[in-house]
mmCIF file of C-alpha atoms in Angstrom:
data_model
loop_
_atom_site.group_PDB
_atom_site.id
_atom_site.type_symbol
_atom_site.label_atom_id
_atom_site.label_comp_id
_atom_site.label_asym_id
_atom_site.label_seq_id
_atom_site.Cartn_x
_atom_site.Cartn_y
_atom_site.Cartn_z
ATOM 1 C CA MET A 49 43.441 0.716 5.484
ATOM 2 C CA ALA A 50 44.258 4.282 6.574
ATOM 3 C CA ASN A 51 47.745 5.735 6.741
ATOM 4 C CA LYS A 52 49.444 4.430 9.845
ATOM 5 C CA LEU A 53 52.932 4.407 11.331
ATOM 6 C CA GLY A 54 54.644 3.496 14.574
ATOM 7 C CA PHE A 55 58.131 3.721 16.043
ATOM 8 C CA LEU A 56 59.716 1.715 18.831
ATOM 9 C CA MET A 57 61.778 3.045 21.709
ATOM 10 C CA GLN A 58 65.169 1.348 21.658
ATOM 11 C CA SER A 59 66.578 0.175 24.976
ATOM 12 C CA ASP A 60 70.199 -0.900 25.502
ATOM 13 C CA THR A 61 69.009 -4.504 25.591
ATOM 14 C CA MET A 62 67.169 -4.155 22.291
ATOM 15 C CA MET A 63 70.175 -2.657 20.547
ATOM 16 C CA GLN A 64 72.326 -5.633 21.574
ATOM 17 C CA LEU A 65 70.088 -8.033 19.639
ATOM 18 C CA PRO A 66 71.407 -9.343 16.298
ATOM 19 C CA ILE A 67 68.315 -7.856 14.583
ATOM 20 C CA TYR A 68 65.883 -5.336 15.980
ATOM 21 C CA MET A 69 63.032 -3.400 14.439
ATOM 22 C CA THR A 70 62.787 0.349 14.787
ATOM 23 C CA GLY A 71 59.524 1.204 13.040
ATOM 24 C CA ALA A 72 56.760 0.181 10.646
ATOM 25 C CA GLY A 73 54.131 1.942 8.595
ATOM 26 C CA HIS A 74 51.552 1.956 5.827
ATOM 27 C CA TRP A 75 50.779 4.648 3.260
ATOM 28 C CA ASN A 76 47.662 4.630 1.087
ATOM 29 C CA HIS A 77 49.719 6.758 -1.280
ATOM 30 C CA GLN A 78 53.442 7.139 -0.888
ATOM 31 C CA GLU A 79 54.498 10.763 -1.374
ATOM 32 C CA PRO A 80 57.767 11.599 -3.182
ATOM 33 C CA ILE A 81 60.872 11.194 -1.031
ATOM 34 C CA HIS A 82 64.407 12.454 -1.665
ATOM 35 C CA ARG A 83 67.078 11.775 0.939
ATOM 36 C CA PRO A 84 70.475 13.226 -0.067
ATOM 37 C CA ASP A 85 72.105 11.645 2.984
ATOM 38 C CA GLY A 86 70.063 8.456 2.896
ATOM 39 C CA TYR A 87 68.222 6.940 5.844
ATOM 40 C CA PRO A 88 70.185 5.904 8.968
ATOM 41 C CA GLN A 89 68.653 2.393 9.113
ATOM 42 C CA PHE A 90 67.842 -0.520 6.821
ATOM 43 C CA GLN A 91 64.442 -0.165 5.192
ATOM 44 C CA TRP A 92 62.104 -2.355 3.163
ATOM 45 C CA LEU A 93 59.147 -0.736 1.392
ATOM 46 C CA HIS A 94 56.708 -3.193 -0.154
ATOM 47 C CA CYS A 95 54.471 -2.151 -3.059
ATOM 48 C CA VAL A 96 50.873 -3.345 -2.745
ATOM 49 C CA SER A 97 49.268 -1.382 -5.593
ATOM 50 C CA GLY A 98 50.149 1.332 -8.066
ATOM 51 C CA GLN A 99 53.683 1.800 -9.353
ATOM 52 C CA GLY A 100 56.681 3.876 -8.414
ATOM 53 C CA GLU A 101 60.301 4.432 -9.278
ATOM 54 C CA LEU A 102 63.386 4.219 -7.091
ATOM 55 C CA LYS A 103 66.582 6.081 -7.918
ATOM 56 C CA VAL A 104 69.669 4.895 -6.082
ATOM 57 C CA GLY A 105 73.305 4.282 -6.940
ATOM 58 C CA GLY A 106 72.943 6.031 -10.282
ATOM 59 C CA GLN A 107 70.221 3.606 -11.402
ATOM 60 C CA ALA A 108 66.441 3.899 -11.767
ATOM 61 C CA TYR A 109 64.217 0.921 -10.887
ATOM 62 C CA ARG A 110 60.500 0.476 -11.492
ATOM 63 C CA VAL A 111 58.594 -0.637 -8.381
ATOM 64 C CA LYS A 112 55.523 -2.725 -9.201
ATOM 65 C CA PRO A 113 53.037 -4.618 -7.001
ATOM 66 C CA GLY A 114 54.748 -7.635 -5.507
ATOM 67 C CA SER A 115 58.166 -6.012 -5.369
ATOM 68 C CA GLY A 116 59.948 -4.162 -2.612
ATOM 69 C CA MET A 117 62.626 -1.523 -2.233
ATOM 70 C CA PHE A 118 65.513 -2.587 -0.004
ATOM 71 C CA LEU A 119 67.556 0.404 1.155
ATOM 72 C CA TYR A 120 70.928 0.207 2.860
ATOM 73 C CA PRO A 121 71.647 2.881 5.503
ATOM 74 C CA ASP A 122 73.128 6.289 4.689
ATOM 75 C CA GLU A 123 72.883 5.981 0.904
ATOM 76 C CA GLU A 124 71.363 8.776 -1.164
ATOM 77 C CA HIS A 125 68.091 7.764 -2.792
ATOM 78 C CA ALA A 126 64.760 9.044 -4.046
ATOM 79 C CA TYR A 127 61.448 7.399 -4.813
ATOM 80 C CA TYR A 128 58.129 8.642 -6.163
ATOM 81 C CA SER A 129 54.904 7.337 -7.691
ATOM 82 C CA MET A 130 54.443 6.580 -11.383
ATOM 83 C CA GLU A 131 50.855 5.389 -10.988
ATOM 84 C CA LYS A 132 48.534 6.620 -8.246
ATOM 85 C CA PRO A 133 47.637 5.627 -5.648
ATOM 86 C CA TRP A 134 50.972 4.037 -4.792
ATOM 87 C CA GLU A 135 50.217 1.934 -1.700
ATOM 88 C CA VAL A 136 53.180 0.679 0.318
ATOM 89 C CA TYR A 137 53.997 -0.934 3.650
ATOM 90 C CA TRP A 138 57.413 -0.318 5.201
ATOM 91 C CA ILE A 139 59.593 -1.501 8.050
ATOM 92 C CA THR A 140 62.927 -0.228 9.353
ATOM 93 C CA PHE A 141 65.446 -2.290 11.284
ATOM 94 C CA MET A 142 69.020 -2.434 12.512
ATOM 95 C CA GLY A 143 71.396 -4.893 14.206
ATOM 96 C CA ARG A 144 74.857 -6.337 13.768
ATOM 97 C CA ASP A 145 73.528 -9.225 11.629
ATOM 98 C CA ALA A 146 71.143 -7.194 9.438
ATOM 99 C CA GLU A 147 73.600 -6.695 6.601
ATOM 100 C CA ARG A 148 74.813 -10.297 6.746
ATOM 101 C CA LEU A 149 71.264 -11.680 6.450
ATOM 102 C CA ALA A 150 70.541 -9.317 3.569
ATOM 103 C CA GLN A 151 73.638 -10.573 1.765
ATOM 104 C CA LEU A 152 72.639 -14.191 2.376
ATOM 105 C CA ALA A 153 69.414 -13.303 0.575
ATOM 106 C CA SER A 154 71.575 -12.046 -2.333
ATOM 107 C CA ILE A 155 70.541 -8.469 -1.558
ATOM 108 C CA ASN A 156 73.976 -6.917 -1.762
ATOM 109 C CA ALA A 157 72.919 -3.396 -2.679
ATOM 110 C CA SER A 158 70.009 -1.006 -2.434
ATOM 111 C CA GLY A 159 67.489 -1.694 -5.179
ATOM 112 C CA VAL A 160 64.175 -3.296 -6.119
ATOM 113 C CA TYR A 161 63.567 -6.992 -5.497
ATOM 114 C CA THR A 162 60.606 -9.158 -6.525
ATOM 115 C CA VAL A 163 58.937 -11.345 -3.895
ATOM 116 C CA GLN A 164 57.078 -14.581 -4.616
ATOM 117 C CA SER A 165 55.761 -15.217 -1.093
ATOM 118 C CA GLN A 166 53.536 -12.148 -1.056
ATOM 119 C CA GLU A 167 51.151 -13.101 1.722
ATOM 120 C CA LEU A 168 53.904 -14.293 4.059
ATOM 121 C CA ILE A 169 56.068 -11.176 3.683
ATOM 122 C CA LEU A 170 53.122 -8.796 3.979
ATOM 123 C CA ASN A 171 51.797 -10.589 7.070
ATOM 124 C CA HIS A 172 55.115 -9.990 8.839
ATOM 125 C CA MET A 173 54.914 -6.305 7.969
ATOM 126 C CA LYS A 174 51.271 -5.946 9.009
ATOM 127 C CA ASN A 175 51.930 -7.718 12.309
ATOM 128 C CA ALA A 176 54.910 -5.463 12.919
ATOM 129 C CA LEU A 177 52.799 -2.371 12.264
ATOM 130 C CA SER A 178 50.133 -3.595 14.668
ATOM 131 C CA LEU A 179 52.735 -4.189 17.376
ATOM 132 C CA THR A 180 54.541 -0.871 16.935
ATOM 133 C CA CYS A 181 51.220 0.913 17.379
ATOM 134 C CA SER A 182 50.232 -1.105 20.444
ATOM 135 C CA ASP A 183 50.907 -0.483 24.127
ATOM 136 C CA LYS A 184 52.267 -3.974 24.742
ATOM 137 C CA PRO A 185 55.269 -3.849 27.126
ATOM 138 C CA LEU A 186 57.240 -6.415 25.112
ATOM 139 C CA ALA A 187 56.279 -5.099 21.664
ATOM 140 C CA GLY A 188 59.910 -4.309 20.898
ATOM 141 C CA LEU A 189 61.033 -7.889 21.480
ATOM 142 C CA GLU A 190 58.111 -9.257 19.477
ATOM 143 C CA CYS A 191 58.965 -6.911 16.621
ATOM 144 C CA SER A 192 62.604 -7.982 16.717
ATOM 145 C CA LYS A 193 61.441 -11.571 16.327
ATOM 146 C CA LEU A 194 59.299 -10.493 13.372
ATOM 147 C CA ALA A 195 62.252 -8.656 11.811
ATOM 148 C CA TYR A 196 64.323 -11.843 12.000
ATOM 149 C CA MET A 197 61.495 -13.943 10.559
ATOM 150 C CA PHE A 198 60.991 -11.369 7.801
ATOM 151 C CA LEU A 199 64.653 -11.526 6.749
ATOM 152 C CA ILE A 200 64.800 -15.324 6.925
ATOM 153 C CA ASP A 201 61.633 -15.664 4.846
ATOM 154 C CA LEU A 202 62.923 -13.076 2.391
ATOM 155 C CA MET A 203 66.135 -15.082 2.117
ATOM 156 C CA THR A 204 64.156 -18.292 1.555
ATOM 157 C CA ASP A 205 62.033 -16.565 -1.072
ATOM 158 C CA ARG A 206 65.104 -15.305 -2.915
ATOM 159 C CA MET A 207 66.851 -18.688 -2.751
ATOM 160 C CA HIS A 208 63.763 -20.398 -4.131
ATOM 161 C CA ALA A 209 63.574 -17.887 -6.964
ATOM 162 C CA SER A 210 67.203 -18.480 -7.923
ATOM 163 C CA SER A 211 66.835 -22.275 -7.698
ATOM 164 C CA THR A 212 64.102 -22.266 -10.338
ATOM 165 C CA ASP A 213 66.279 -20.719 -13.005
ATOM 166 C CA GLN A 214 66.743 -22.294 -16.410
ATOM 167 C CA GLY A 215 69.726 -24.368 -15.329
ATOM 168 C CA TYR A 216 67.919 -26.087 -12.461
ATOM 169 C CA LEU A 217 64.865 -26.774 -14.628
ATOM 170 C CA ARG A 218 67.175 -28.281 -17.234
ATOM 171 C CA LEU A 219 68.134 -31.008 -14.755
ATOM 172 C CA GLN A 220 64.606 -31.689 -13.483
ATOM 173 C CA PRO A 221 64.085 -34.825 -15.649
ATOM 174 C CA VAL A 222 67.229 -36.319 -14.100
ATOM 175 C CA PHE A 223 66.090 -35.436 -10.574
ATOM 176 C CA ASP A 224 62.724 -37.068 -11.267
ATOM 177 C CA TYR A 225 64.372 -40.190 -12.694
ATOM 178 C CA MET A 226 66.617 -40.534 -9.643
ATOM 179 C CA GLU A 227 63.614 -40.136 -7.336
ATOM 180 C CA ASN A 228 61.783 -42.959 -9.106
ATOM 181 C CA HIS A 229 64.708 -45.377 -9.508
ATOM 182 C CA TYR A 230 67.176 -44.723 -6.661
ATOM 183 C CA GLN A 231 66.461 -48.219 -5.215
ATOM 184 C CA ARG A 232 68.524 -49.877 -7.959
ATOM 185 C CA ASP A 233 71.836 -49.351 -9.683
ATOM 186 C CA ILE A 234 71.599 -46.472 -12.190
ATOM 187 C CA PRO A 235 74.461 -46.180 -14.691
ATOM 188 C CA LEU A 236 75.582 -42.664 -15.553
ATOM 189 C CA GLN A 237 74.655 -43.271 -19.183
ATOM 190 C CA GLU A 238 71.066 -43.962 -18.138
ATOM 191 C CA LEU A 239 70.872 -40.581 -16.435
ATOM 192 C CA ALA A 240 72.406 -38.818 -19.436
ATOM 193 C CA GLU A 241 69.742 -40.358 -21.675
ATOM 194 C CA GLN A 242 67.052 -38.470 -19.752
ATOM 195 C CA LEU A 243 68.449 -35.249 -21.254
ATOM 196 C CA ARG A 244 69.700 -36.802 -24.493
ATOM 197 C CA VAL A 245 73.234 -35.643 -23.784
ATOM 198 C CA SER A 246 76.580 -37.363 -23.305
ATOM 199 C CA THR A 247 77.738 -38.457 -19.881
ATOM 200 C CA GLN A 248 80.485 -35.819 -20.071
ATOM 201 C CA HIS A 249 77.948 -33.082 -20.734
ATOM 202 C CA LEU A 250 75.708 -34.298 -17.911
ATOM 203 C CA CYS A 251 78.632 -34.110 -15.479
ATOM 204 C CA LEU A 252 79.418 -30.622 -16.743
ATOM 205 C CA LEU A 253 75.820 -29.495 -16.127
ATOM 206 C CA PHE A 254 75.789 -30.909 -12.591
ATOM 207 C CA ARG A 255 79.117 -29.309 -11.796
ATOM 208 C CA LYS A 256 78.003 -25.948 -13.164
ATOM 209 C CA ILE A 257 74.560 -25.870 -11.534
ATOM 210 C CA LEU A 258 75.024 -27.857 -8.298
ATOM 211 C CA ASN A 259 78.791 -27.955 -7.921
ATOM 212 C CA LYS A 260 78.706 -31.729 -7.534
ATOM 213 C CA ARG A 261 78.776 -34.877 -9.652
ATOM 214 C CA PRO A 262 75.566 -36.716 -10.672
ATOM 215 C CA MET A 263 76.440 -39.786 -8.592
ATOM 216 C CA GLU A 264 77.279 -37.591 -5.622
ATOM 217 C CA TYR A 265 73.784 -36.098 -5.802
ATOM 218 C CA LEU A 266 72.260 -39.576 -6.213
ATOM 219 C CA ASN A 267 74.070 -40.865 -3.141
ATOM 220 C CA GLN A 268 72.866 -37.887 -1.114
ATOM 221 C CA LEU A 269 69.327 -38.751 -2.163
ATOM 222 C CA ARG A 270 69.861 -42.389 -1.154
ATOM 223 C CA ILE A 271 71.210 -41.409 2.265
ATOM 224 C CA GLN A 272 68.186 -39.156 2.770
ATOM 225 C CA LYS A 273 65.856 -42.049 1.910
ATOM 226 C CA SER A 274 67.820 -44.405 4.168
ATOM 227 C CA LYS A 275 67.237 -42.119 7.165
ATOM 228 C CA GLU A 276 63.493 -42.452 6.634
ATOM 229 C CA ARG A 277 63.721 -46.250 6.384
ATOM 230 C CA LEU A 278 66.009 -46.607 9.382
ATOM 231 C CA LEU A 279 63.252 -45.112 11.518
ATOM 232 C CA GLU A 280 60.248 -46.590 9.699
ATOM 233 C CA CYS A 281 61.699 -50.138 9.790
ATOM 234 C CA PRO A 282 63.388 -50.432 13.209
ATOM 235 C CA ASP A 283 63.777 -54.218 12.972
ATOM 236 C CA ALA A 284 65.463 -54.191 9.555
ATOM 237 C CA ARG A 285 69.196 -54.880 9.464
ATOM 238 C CA ILE A 286 71.537 -52.181 8.209
ATOM 239 C CA GLY A 287 72.409 -54.346 5.191
ATOM 240 C CA GLU A 288 68.731 -54.606 4.276
ATOM 241 C CA ILE A 289 68.286 -50.846 4.470
ATOM 242 C CA ALA A 290 71.364 -50.374 2.293
ATOM 243 C CA GLY A 291 69.914 -52.636 -0.392
ATOM 244 C CA GLN A 292 66.511 -50.962 -0.252
ATOM 245 C CA VAL A 293 67.981 -47.568 -1.136
ATOM 246 C CA GLY A 294 70.288 -48.735 -3.910
ATOM 247 C CA PHE A 295 73.608 -49.584 -2.214
ATOM 248 C CA THR A 296 75.039 -52.981 -3.173
ATOM 249 C CA THR A 297 77.640 -52.976 -0.372
ATOM 250 C CA PRO A 298 76.509 -52.423 3.239
ATOM 251 C CA GLY A 299 80.022 -51.378 4.235
ATOM 252 C CA TYR A 300 80.102 -48.585 1.653
ATOM 253 C CA PHE A 301 76.636 -47.460 2.763
ATOM 254 C CA SER A 302 77.747 -47.211 6.390
ATOM 255 C CA THR A 303 80.948 -45.365 5.439
ATOM 256 C CA LEU A 304 79.064 -42.878 3.266
ATOM 257 C CA PHE A 305 76.340 -42.427 5.879
ATOM 258 C CA LYS A 306 78.906 -41.548 8.550
ATOM 259 C CA ARG A 307 80.721 -39.163 6.196
ATOM 260 C CA MET A 308 77.518 -37.273 5.355
ATOM 261 C CA GLU A 309 75.715 -37.425 8.694
ATOM 262 C CA GLY A 310 78.612 -37.490 11.134
ATOM 263 C CA MET A 311 77.442 -40.758 12.715
ATOM 264 C CA THR A 312 76.818 -44.393 11.833
ATOM 265 C CA PRO A 313 73.349 -45.665 10.831
ATOM 266 C CA GLU A 314 73.155 -47.463 14.197
ATOM 267 C CA ALA A 315 73.971 -44.241 16.065
ATOM 268 C CA PHE A 316 71.346 -42.393 14.021
ATOM 269 C CA ARG A 317 68.733 -44.896 15.157
ATOM 270 C CA LYS A 318 69.745 -44.558 18.801
ATOM 271 C CA LEU A 319 69.719 -40.776 18.540
ATOM 272 C CA ASN A 320 66.081 -41.007 17.447
ATOM 273 C CA GLY A 321 65.058 -43.357 20.252
ATOM 274 C CA ILE A 322 65.364 -46.690 18.447
ATOM 275 C CA ARG A 323 67.506 -49.287 20.237
#
């Protein structure tokens, strides 16, 4: 693909949106850039091939294929190729919620961030570039929608990456055991045996990684399963559903269901069209 770039005219309406895109582009080879005063907007530059280096905040970061440079506005930075050709796509955006969404994605500072969902992120950028270069009258609004989708998908990508850390993987055998046996009573000791640890240590791991107790997580799983059964088995009594997902007391099931879902099991059925 040849070098290409496009910029959007910003109307008063556009600038009132929570997120709005201002431009997009593609470089077959990114030339060296040094901005002593930074760039006035948020920017994401995604590396497709080659390698580069970003210098920002007194740090140097290597930029490899599959990673992107996220730049906060008005911050001095420089970037240049380390391996040619250094092919990148870029988008720029603004809006009152741009920084908040970046922080929700754990992007709290300018730097280099690895992306797992390569095709998804690049598709947003390519679609944005196509729109910014088009003559469509509502291209600006479409691009703003793409900017929001881009940030949400980037946030999802980052959350998924953090959830697969060593701590989460450590608990996977317990998650699997709960999934296979939630229909019956599961003593805490039985769960601890899946990791060959004490019950105290299991509780410590759950608290550290999920900020909840093992039985709290198990009950959340049971409530989730009960919602499926409440709709799949419309003629089943609430007590039957409770027993099918591992609750020995229907009253406790109904109390816990209302606490977690904000409504009773009967109300949940009615809300979904089952009388």
